[in-house]
């Protein structure tokens, strides 16, 4: 799709299929350094974190279980898995991005295989820098 994101804040818009999209806080981790750090050393997250590009993750040295959604290049969810600390997730063949959130959050948001999400950056969402 040719997008170029930068590390920082944004919004995740989940198209739940009922005509009422859900908007959530999003952290973008697109640089090598930001992707490598991810959620390491944190006890919680407000919203979700998008790692891009990424096709798999691990939870070594994590303090909390997380939900992981694998997204294709069109931001459609391929699979969602809950991972406990100290695990290595299998890379997904078609995955181009990975979305992480606290365990159990994605089910509540309606994020499941086949659902499409949208990313709004700081500029698009009108967020302060």
XYZ file of N, CA, C and O in Angstrom:
516
model
N 0.818 -1.200 0.000
C 0.000 0.000 0.000
C 0.857 1.257 0.000
O 0.341 2.339 -0.127
N 2.172 1.096 0.180
C 3.066 2.227 0.055
C 3.037 3.213 1.200
O 3.418 4.348 1.018
N 2.576 2.844 2.387
C 2.559 3.808 3.476
C 3.915 3.868 4.153
O 4.610 2.876 4.242
N 4.192 5.029 4.693
C 5.407 5.227 5.481
C 4.986 5.795 6.821
O 4.556 6.938 6.907
N 5.062 4.989 7.840
C 4.737 5.452 9.179
C 6.021 5.796 9.909
O 7.100 5.380 9.522
N 5.871 6.555 10.995
C 6.987 6.897 11.874
C 6.645 6.441 13.284
O 5.484 6.322 13.636
N 7.680 6.227 14.093
C 7.450 5.914 15.497
C 6.637 7.038 16.125
O 6.860 8.212 15.828
N 5.708 6.676 16.992
C 4.930 7.697 17.680
C 3.526 7.220 17.990
O 3.241 6.027 18.010
N 2.667 8.184 18.206
C 1.281 7.898 18.595
C 0.356 7.987 17.393
O 0.659 8.628 16.395
N -0.754 7.346 17.535
C -1.784 7.385 16.505
C -3.062 6.787 17.047
O -3.253 6.713 18.265
N -3.906 6.364 16.154
C -5.169 5.728 16.532
C -5.369 4.482 15.697
O -5.053 4.457 14.505
N -5.942 3.484 16.333
C -6.328 2.252 15.664
C -7.833 2.280 15.524
O -8.549 2.478 16.508
N -8.319 2.114 14.291
C -9.757 2.081 14.043
C -10.116 0.658 13.634
O -9.600 0.136 12.652
N -10.997 0.031 14.422
C -11.418 -1.342 14.181
C -12.792 -1.321 13.538
O -13.746 -0.799 14.112
N -12.882 -1.873 12.323
C -14.168 -1.979 11.629
C -14.845 -3.255 12.112
O -14.519 -4.345 11.674
N -15.777 -3.114 13.035
C -16.408 -4.278 13.652
C -17.535 -4.870 12.809
O -18.130 -5.857 13.180
N -17.835 -4.256 11.686
C -18.831 -4.816 10.786
C -20.265 -4.395 11.066
O -21.157 -4.688 10.284
N -20.498 -3.717 12.177
C -21.866 -3.297 12.496
C -22.103 -1.823 12.196
O -23.119 -1.258 12.584
N -21.154 -1.188 11.513
C -21.300 0.219 11.151
C -20.792 1.182 12.200
O -20.813 2.386 11.980
N -20.357 0.700 13.348
C -19.818 1.567 14.389
C -18.353 1.210 14.638
O -18.049 0.275 15.361
N -17.437 1.933 14.004
C -16.019 1.644 14.203
C -15.581 1.996 15.621
O -16.108 2.925 16.236
N -14.639 1.244 16.136
C -14.069 1.466 17.456
C -12.702 2.115 17.278
O -11.876 1.619 16.513
N -12.461 3.238 17.956
C -11.193 3.948 17.856
C -10.432 3.814 19.172
O -10.985 4.072 20.236
N -9.163 3.416 19.059
C -8.328 3.156 20.234
C -6.982 3.855 20.116
O -6.496 4.073 19.006
N -6.350 4.169 21.267
C -4.988 4.722 21.214
C -4.024 3.683 20.641
O -4.168 2.490 20.902
N -3.063 4.153 19.866
C -2.112 3.260 19.209
C -0.714 3.835 19.304
O -0.516 5.038 19.119
N 0.247 2.970 19.601
C 1.657 3.336 19.535
C 2.235 2.668 18.298
O 2.030 1.480 18.084
N 2.947 3.436 17.492
C 3.573 2.907 16.282
C 5.050 2.642 16.556
O 5.764 3.535 17.010
N 5.483 1.422 16.279
C 6.889 1.049 16.429
C 7.367 0.559 15.064
O 7.146 -0.591 14.702
N 7.992 1.454 14.302
C 8.393 1.110 12.944
C 9.905 1.115 12.741
O 10.388 0.495 11.798
N 10.635 1.787 13.611
C 12.094 1.748 13.498
C 12.589 0.444 14.113
O 11.905 -0.182 14.932
N 13.776 0.031 13.729
C 14.349 -1.200 14.276
C 14.411 -1.133 15.798
O 14.036 -2.076 16.495
N 14.860 -0.021 16.320
C 14.996 0.150 17.765
C 13.655 0.054 18.487
O 13.524 -0.628 19.501
N 12.641 0.721 17.967
C 11.311 0.694 18.599
C 10.684 -0.694 18.519
O 10.069 -1.160 19.472
N 10.841 -1.380 17.378
C 10.303 -2.744 17.239
C 11.000 -3.702 18.189
O 10.367 -4.587 18.767
N 12.315 -3.545 18.350
C 13.081 -4.423 19.234
C 12.637 -4.252 20.682
O 12.509 -5.223 21.416
N 12.377 -3.035 21.088
C 11.938 -2.788 22.465
C 10.482 -3.204 22.655
O 10.150 -3.853 23.637
N 9.608 -2.839 21.747
C 8.199 -3.215 21.843
C 7.605 -2.946 23.206
O 7.710 -1.849 23.734
N 7.011 -3.965 23.812
C 6.383 -3.832 25.128
C 7.275 -4.339 26.268
O 6.811 -4.486 27.394
N 8.552 -4.601 25.964
C 9.460 -5.110 26.998
C 9.567 -4.135 28.163
O 9.687 -2.924 27.977
N 9.518 -4.683 29.376
C 9.675 -3.871 30.575
C 8.429 -3.141 31.016
O 8.450 -2.404 31.994
N 7.313 -3.337 30.333
C 6.078 -2.648 30.698
C 5.142 -3.579 31.455
O 5.135 -4.781 31.243
N 4.322 -2.973 32.308
C 3.314 -3.732 33.052
C 1.942 -3.632 32.413
O 1.044 -4.405 32.742
N 1.759 -2.655 31.521
C 0.466 -2.482 30.857
C 0.645 -1.588 29.633
O 1.705 -1.008 29.424
N -0.424 -1.495 28.858
C -0.446 -0.593 27.706
C -1.855 -0.047 27.563
O -2.836 -0.763 27.769
N -1.941 1.220 27.236
C -3.228 1.853 26.982
C -3.495 1.741 25.487
O -2.854 2.411 24.695
N -4.376 0.860 25.090
C -4.649 0.650 23.676
C -3.792 -0.468 23.118
O -3.725 -1.542 23.694
N -3.108 -0.192 22.003
C -2.341 -1.234 21.310
C -1.039 -0.667 20.774
O -0.845 0.548 20.722
N -0.165 -1.578 20.337
C 1.098 -1.205 19.697
C 1.176 -1.937 18.365
O 0.915 -3.133 18.294
N 1.531 -1.195 17.312
C 1.706 -1.774 15.986
C 3.193 -1.858 15.680
O 3.898 -0.848 15.723
N 3.656 -3.071 15.379
C 5.035 -3.298 14.961
C 5.022 -3.487 13.447
O 4.302 -4.348 12.938
N 5.801 -2.664 12.755
C 5.792 -2.753 11.297
C 7.156 -2.373 10.744
O 7.716 -1.348 11.136
N 7.722 -3.167 9.864
C 7.241 -4.465 9.398
C 7.562 -5.545 10.427
O 8.570 -5.464 11.125
N 6.712 -6.540 10.495
C 6.920 -7.675 11.395
C 6.005 -8.813 10.971
O 4.883 -8.577 10.511
N 6.490 -10.035 11.133
C 5.655 -11.194 10.822
C 5.573 -12.153 12.002
O 4.871 -13.150 11.940
N 6.289 -11.840 13.079
C 6.268 -12.670 14.267
C 6.847 -11.922 15.447
O 7.510 -10.899 15.267
N 6.560 -12.409 16.650
C 7.044 -11.759 17.871
C 7.441 -12.815 18.897
O 7.137 -13.994 18.736
N 8.093 -12.351 19.961
C 8.385 -13.212 21.105
C 7.989 -12.455 22.359
O 7.778 -11.243 22.323
N 7.875 -13.181 23.462
C 7.524 -12.534 24.728
C 8.587 -12.791 25.799
O 8.288 -12.781 26.983
N 9.822 -13.034 25.372
C 10.912 -13.197 26.327
C 11.123 -11.870 27.059
O 11.100 -10.814 26.449
N 11.294 -11.929 28.357
C 11.493 -10.759 29.238
C 10.265 -9.864 29.336
O 10.357 -8.729 29.779
N 9.108 -10.351 28.924
C 7.882 -9.568 29.097
C 7.302 -9.843 30.474
O 7.483 -10.919 31.026
N 6.581 -8.869 30.981
C 5.999 -8.973 32.313
C 4.534 -9.382 32.293
O 3.968 -9.658 33.339
N 3.920 -9.374 31.133
C 2.473 -9.622 31.064
C 2.137 -10.469 29.843
O 2.859 -10.440 28.849
N 1.042 -11.214 29.899
C 0.578 -11.906 28.697
C -0.016 -10.883 27.730
O -0.562 -9.851 28.155
N 0.100 -11.158 26.446
C -0.407 -10.220 25.443
C -1.239 -10.943 24.385
O -1.071 -12.138 24.167
N -2.118 -10.190 23.754
C -2.795 -10.638 22.544
C -1.964 -10.159 21.366
O -1.471 -9.026 21.368
N -1.813 -11.007 20.371
C -1.051 -10.676 19.171
C -1.944 -10.904 17.960
O -2.483 -11.995 17.794
N -2.115 -9.866 17.148
C -2.869 -9.997 15.896
C -1.884 -9.827 14.748
O -1.131 -8.854 14.702
N -1.891 -10.795 13.845
C -1.043 -10.745 12.656
C -1.867 -10.128 11.532
O -2.968 -10.589 11.242
N -1.322 -9.091 10.887
C -2.039 -8.353 9.851
C -1.346 -8.512 8.505
O -0.119 -8.505 8.434
N -2.141 -8.601 7.434
C -1.551 -8.644 6.104
C -1.270 -7.227 5.617
O -1.487 -6.252 6.347
N -0.815 -7.098 4.399
C -0.433 -5.766 3.887
C -1.614 -4.810 3.757
O -1.431 -3.605 3.700
N -2.835 -5.317 3.725
C -4.032 -4.461 3.657
C -4.667 -4.231 5.020
O -5.789 -3.782 5.115
N -3.932 -4.611 6.082
C -4.355 -4.453 7.475
C -5.586 -5.292 7.819
O -6.395 -4.920 8.653
N -5.699 -6.441 7.172
C -6.734 -7.415 7.527
C -6.097 -8.431 8.473
O -4.982 -8.878 8.259
N -6.832 -8.786 9.527
C -6.312 -9.702 10.538
C -6.254 -11.122 9.967
O -7.251 -11.645 9.475
N -5.066 -11.726 10.053
C -4.863 -13.099 9.605
C -5.164 -14.063 10.752
O -5.817 -15.084 10.561
N -4.661 -13.741 11.944
C -4.855 -14.603 13.115
C -4.641 -13.779 14.374
O -3.943 -12.762 14.353
N -5.252 -14.222 15.471
C -5.054 -13.603 16.784
C -4.676 -14.706 17.758
O -5.320 -15.761 17.788
N -3.637 -14.465 18.543
C -3.173 -15.433 19.531
C -2.879 -14.711 20.838
O -2.446 -13.568 20.832
N -3.085 -15.411 21.948
C -2.662 -14.909 23.253
C -1.345 -15.581 23.587
O -1.222 -16.800 23.471
N -0.366 -14.770 23.957
C 0.969 -15.294 24.273
C 1.346 -14.929 25.707
O 1.221 -13.768 26.104
N 1.789 -15.916 26.451
C 2.263 -15.699 27.816
C 3.747 -15.351 27.770
O 4.437 -15.654 26.792
N 4.268 -14.733 28.840
C 5.696 -14.384 28.866
C 6.583 -15.613 28.634
O 6.260 -16.726 29.042
N 7.704 -15.379 27.942
C 8.686 -16.430 27.704
C 8.385 -17.330 26.524
O 8.906 -18.434 26.432
N 7.575 -16.874 25.578
C 7.196 -17.695 24.426
C 7.738 -17.092 23.124
O 7.975 -15.902 23.014
N 7.886 -17.955 22.143
C 8.283 -17.537 20.797
C 7.116 -17.827 19.866
O 6.691 -18.974 19.737
N 6.590 -16.796 19.243
C 5.461 -16.964 18.329
C 5.936 -17.342 16.943
O 6.985 -16.889 16.482
N 5.168 -18.180 16.287
C 5.498 -18.554 14.909
C 5.263 -17.381 13.968
O 4.216 -16.752 14.020
N 6.211 -17.130 13.096
C 5.955 -16.096 12.074
C 4.834 -16.556 11.149
O 4.719 -17.741 10.844
N 4.004 -15.642 10.725
C 2.913 -15.938 9.798
C 3.368 -15.568 8.396
O 3.896 -14.489 8.166
N 3.122 -16.452 7.473
C 3.618 -16.305 6.118
C 3.189 -15.002 5.448
O 3.987 -14.317 4.854
N 1.925 -14.644 5.527
C 1.435 -13.435 4.846
C 1.458 -12.188 5.718
O 1.067 -11.115 5.271
N 1.887 -12.313 6.974
C 1.859 -11.175 7.892
C 2.902 -10.127 7.514
O 4.033 -10.445 7.201
N 2.494 -8.876 7.552
C 3.394 -7.748 7.300
C 3.486 -6.823 8.510
O 4.391 -6.018 8.613
N 2.499 -6.938 9.402
C 2.436 -6.091 10.596
C 1.930 -6.956 11.749
O 1.193 -7.911 11.532
N 2.306 -6.561 12.975
C 1.829 -7.249 14.165
C 1.264 -6.208 15.118
O 1.886 -5.181 15.367
N 0.085 -6.496 15.635
C -0.591 -5.632 16.595
C -0.553 -6.324 17.951
O -0.899 -7.502 18.047
N -0.105 -5.607 18.996
C -0.025 -6.174 20.343
C -0.891 -5.372 21.300
O -0.979 -4.155 21.188
N -1.507 -6.079 22.241
C -2.324 -5.445 23.281
C -2.333 -6.356 24.497
O -1.874 -7.504 24.432
N -2.868 -5.870 25.614
C -2.976 -6.704 26.804
C -3.856 -7.908 26.512
O -4.815 -7.814 25.735
N -3.546 -9.038 27.138
C -4.298 -10.270 26.916
C -5.784 -10.041 27.200
O -6.153 -9.433 28.200
N -6.615 -10.495 26.288
C -8.057 -10.380 26.421
C -8.657 -9.142 25.777
O -9.862 -9.082 25.531
N -7.833 -8.152 25.484
C -8.340 -6.888 24.940
C -8.920 -7.048 23.539
O -9.968 -6.481 23.218
N -8.261 -7.808 22.702
C -8.688 -7.891 21.297
C -10.058 -8.541 21.145
O -10.835 -8.128 20.286
N -10.353 -9.527 21.969
C -11.688 -10.141 21.913
C -12.750 -9.103 22.252
O -13.800 -9.032 21.603
N -12.475 -8.266 23.225
C -13.406 -7.203 23.607
C -13.575 -6.143 22.533
O -14.633 -5.520 22.419
N -12.534 -5.933 21.758
C -12.589 -4.941 20.685
C -13.206 -5.491 19.409
O -13.474 -4.738 18.475
N -13.363 -6.800 19.324
C -13.878 -7.414 18.102
C -12.800 -7.687 17.068
O -13.098 -7.886 15.893
N -11.540 -7.707 17.490
C -10.437 -8.004 16.567
C -10.317 -9.522 16.456
O -9.995 -10.198 17.419
N -10.608 -10.038 15.269
C -10.564 -11.479 15.004
C -10.164 -11.675 13.545
O -10.151 -10.718 12.757
N -9.854 -12.904 13.170
C -9.462 -13.196 11.786
C -10.524 -12.681 10.827
O -11.720 -12.865 11.029
N -10.062 -11.979 9.785
C -10.950 -11.436 8.768
C -11.346 -9.986 8.980
O -11.807 -9.317 8.052
N -11.186 -9.465 10.186
C -11.537 -8.080 10.491
C -10.467 -7.158 9.912
O -9.285 -7.463 9.939
N -10.900 -6.027 9.416
C -9.964 -5.048 8.877
C -9.813 -3.893 9.853
O -10.797 -3.441 10.438
N -8.585 -3.424 10.021
C -8.317 -2.283 10.886
C -7.729 -1.151 10.047
O -7.293 -1.359 8.920
N -7.712 0.027 10.621
C -7.136 1.193 9.945
C -6.227 1.915 10.941
O -6.514 1.964 12.127
N -5.147 2.463 10.451
C -4.191 3.196 11.283
C -4.242 4.662 10.896
O -4.121 5.006 9.716
N -4.438 5.514 11.897
C -4.383 6.965 11.690
C -3.168 7.481 12.445
O -3.040 7.226 13.640
N -2.282 8.179 11.753
C -1.089 8.720 12.389
C -1.425 9.991 13.153
O -2.557 10.478 13.095
N -0.429 10.555 13.834
C -0.635 11.786 14.597
C -1.249 12.878 13.731
O -2.195 13.532 14.116
N -0.691 13.076 12.554
C -1.171 14.145 11.671
C -2.606 13.882 11.211
O -3.444 14.767 11.202
N -2.879 12.644 10.808
C -4.221 12.280 10.324
C -5.260 12.351 11.440
O -6.405 12.714 11.207
N -4.857 11.978 12.657
C -5.786 11.921 13.777
C -5.902 13.255 14.499
O -6.730 13.415 15.372
N -5.035 14.221 14.149
C -5.064 15.526 14.800
C -4.530 15.467 16.226
O -4.925 16.252 17.061
N -3.617 14.556 16.498
C -3.043 14.416 17.831
C -1.853 15.354 17.977
O -1.130 15.608 17.024
N -1.632 15.859 19.202
C -0.441 16.697 19.413
C 0.816 15.863 19.352
O 0.820 14.709 19.731
N 1.889 16.447 18.873
C 3.185 15.742 18.801
C 3.922 15.814 20.073
O 3.949 16.580 20.865
